[in-house]
GROMACS .gro file of C-alpha atoms in nm:
model
  141
    1MET     CA    1   4.593  12.014  13.792
    2LYS     CA    2   4.411  11.694  13.695
    3ALA     CA    3   4.458  11.783  13.329
    4LEU     CA    4   4.834  11.819  13.383
    5PHE     CA    5   4.860  11.477  13.552
    6LEU     CA    6   4.645  11.319  13.282
    7THR     CA    7   4.864  11.471  13.011
    8LEU     CA    8   5.184  11.351  13.184
    9PHE     CA    9   5.033  11.004  13.235
   10LEU     CA   10   4.934  10.974  12.870
   11PHE     CA   11   5.270  11.106  12.758
   12THR     CA   12   5.453  10.851  12.976
   13CYS     CA   13   5.235  10.567  12.847
   14THR     CA   14   5.301  10.672  12.492
   15LEU     CA   15   5.677  10.672  12.549
   16THR     CA   16   5.683  10.330  12.713
   17ASN     CA   17   5.485  10.174  12.429
   18ALA     CA   18   5.677  10.348  12.154
   19LYS     CA   19   5.893  10.134  11.932
   20PRO     CA   20   6.251  10.256  11.891
   21LEU     CA   21   6.341  10.395  11.554
   22LEU     CA   22   6.587  10.147  11.405
   23VAL     CA   23   6.799  10.233  11.107
   24ASP     CA   24   6.917   9.937  10.905
   25THR     CA   25   7.286  10.020  10.887
   26LEU     CA   26   7.424   9.691  11.014
   27ASP     CA   27   7.717   9.545  10.823
   28PHE     CA   28   7.664   9.193  10.693
   29TRP     CA   29   7.859   8.934  10.500
   30HIS     CA   30   7.800   8.604  10.330
   31ILE     CA   31   8.038   8.310  10.319
   32PHE     CA   32   8.026   8.078  10.017
   33LEU     CA   33   8.196   7.755   9.924
   34ASN     CA   34   8.228   7.797   9.549
   35GLN     CA   35   7.879   7.931   9.464
   36ILE     CA   36   7.691   7.772   9.756
   37THR     CA   37   7.601   7.992  10.052
   38LEU     CA   38   7.739   7.842  10.372
   39LYS     CA   39   7.643   8.111  10.620
   40GLU     CA   40   7.513   8.466  10.639
   41TYR     CA   41   7.656   8.680  10.917
   42ASN     CA   42   7.617   9.023  11.071
   43GLY     CA   43   7.759   9.196  11.376
   44PHE     CA   44   7.534   8.996  11.609
   45ASN     CA   45   7.597   8.638  11.495
   46ASN     CA   46   7.965   8.641  11.394
   47HIS     CA   47   8.048   8.429  11.699
   48GLU     CA   48   7.877   8.128  11.537
   49ILE     CA   49   8.142   7.884  11.414
   50LEU     CA   50   8.123   7.763  11.055
   51VAL     CA   51   8.206   7.390  11.048
   52LEU     CA   52   8.353   7.231  10.736
   53LYS     CA   53   8.443   6.866  10.687
   54SER     CA   54   8.805   6.825  10.575
   55SER     CA   55   8.718   6.510  10.382
   56GLU     CA   56   8.471   6.701  10.163
   57ILE     CA   57   8.710   6.977  10.053
   58LYS     CA   58   8.836   6.939   9.696
   59ASN     CA   59   9.145   7.101   9.543
   60SER     CA   60   8.929   7.327   9.328
   61ASP     CA   61   8.716   7.462   9.616
   62ASN     CA   62   8.721   7.832   9.698
   63ILE     CA   63   8.583   8.009  10.001
   64ILE     CA   64   8.432   8.340   9.898
   65VAL     CA   65   8.343   8.628  10.128
   66ALA     CA   66   8.103   8.900  10.018
   67TYR     CA   67   8.107   9.191  10.265
   68PHE     CA   68   7.847   9.471  10.261
   69ARG     CA   69   7.803   9.794  10.455
   70ASP     CA   70   7.598  10.108  10.421
   71THR     CA   71   7.893  10.332  10.335
   72PRO     CA   72   8.092  10.139  10.079
   73CYS     CA   73   8.406  10.243   9.906
   74TYR     CA   74   8.412  10.154   9.539
   75ASP     CA   75   8.780  10.161   9.452
   76CYS     CA   76   8.973  10.126   9.779
   77PRO     CA   77   9.194   9.822   9.839
   78THR     CA   78   9.026   9.548  10.043
   79LYS     CA   79   9.184   9.240  10.197
   80LEU     CA   80   9.080   8.917  10.355
   81PHE     CA   81   9.309   8.770  10.621
   82VAL     CA   82   9.285   8.410  10.737
   83GLU     CA   83   9.465   8.334  11.061
   84ASP     CA   84   9.498   8.010  11.254
   85GLU     CA   85   9.413   7.973  11.622
   86LYS     CA   86   9.769   8.081  11.714
   87ARG     CA   87   9.725   8.407  11.515
   88HIS     CA   88   9.959   8.298  11.233
   89ILE     CA   89   9.855   8.428  10.893
   90VAL     CA   90   9.753   8.140  10.667
   91THR     CA   91   9.658   8.341  10.359
   92ILE     CA   92   9.582   8.696  10.246
   93SER     CA   93   9.358   8.775   9.949
   94SER     CA   94   9.279   9.115   9.806
   95ASN     CA   95   9.041   9.299   9.578
   96LYS     CA   96   8.914   9.654   9.519
   97GLY     CA   97   8.589   9.795   9.653
   98THR     CA   98   8.370   9.700   9.947
   99PHE     CA   99   8.103   9.510   9.751
  100ASN     CA  100   8.345   9.297   9.548
  101PRO     CA  101   8.379   8.944   9.684
  102ILE     CA  102   8.718   8.815   9.793
  103SER     CA  103   8.811   8.449   9.773
  104PHE     CA  104   9.083   8.213   9.887
  105SER     CA  105   9.157   7.849   9.823
  106ALA     CA  106   8.997   7.614  10.075
  107THR     CA  107   9.289   7.378  10.029
  108LYS     CA  108   9.523   7.640  10.181
  109ILE     CA  109   9.355   7.604  10.520
  110LEU     CA  110   9.335   7.226  10.478
  111ILE     CA  111   9.711   7.205  10.410
  112HIS     CA  112   9.778   7.435  10.707
  113LYS     CA  113   9.559   7.216  10.930
  114LYS     CA  114   9.753   6.904  10.838
  115LYS     CA  115  10.094   7.067  10.863
  116TYR     CA  116  10.046   7.252  11.194
  117ASN     CA  117   9.767   7.046  11.354
  118THR     CA  118   9.527   7.340  11.384
  119ASN     CA  119   9.150   7.318  11.354
  120TYR     CA  120   9.027   7.677  11.381
  121PHE     CA  121   9.072   7.958  11.131
  122ASP     CA  122   8.958   8.318  11.179
  123ILE     CA  123   8.860   8.533  10.883
  124TYR     CA  124   8.914   8.910  10.895
  125PHE     CA  125   8.811   9.180  10.649
  126TYR     CA  126   9.023   9.490  10.602
  127GLU     CA  127   8.943   9.800  10.406
  128GLU     CA  128   9.186  10.086  10.356
  129ASN     CA  129   9.175  10.341  10.642
  130ARG     CA  130   8.956  10.119  10.860
  131ARG     CA  131   9.034   9.865  11.128
  132LYS     CA  132   9.058   9.493  11.064
  133LEU     CA  133   8.715   9.340  11.127
  134PHE     CA  134   8.659   8.986  11.256
  135LEU     CA  135   8.406   8.809  11.033
  136CYS     CA  136   8.388   8.449  11.147
  137ARG     CA  137   8.567   8.137  11.265
  138ILE     CA  138   8.592   7.822  11.056
  139LYS     CA  139   8.641   7.484  11.218
  140LEU     CA  140   8.780   7.202  11.005
  141GLU     CA  141   8.673   6.861  11.125
   0.00000   0.00000   0.00000
């Protein structure tokens, strides 16, 4: 009987100290301004707002999003939606394949900010046959 309790005790201790088996299958994405990395996101930190200064945006600037996941599609249509805080679509960009970056002109959101007096812009990634995925929020100051 003592051997049974000792075995159960050791088994319980082993389970409580065991580390969970984690599989690295988390989606992640990087946001660039031209070729400079602004922020790296994943499913846990996408609530962090990316702040850009309106006065520093030039006409030639592009915001680039590189999205990665463990089960990519190589030739499916992909899209990037940018919406303002009132859910109006500001711009849509497209490409083919999950790992191919998608870009849009930073001046498009700057023009929209000035015209409609909006400060926040949400970026969404869409891949054929999947739901639209919120990536991040940009605030123009």
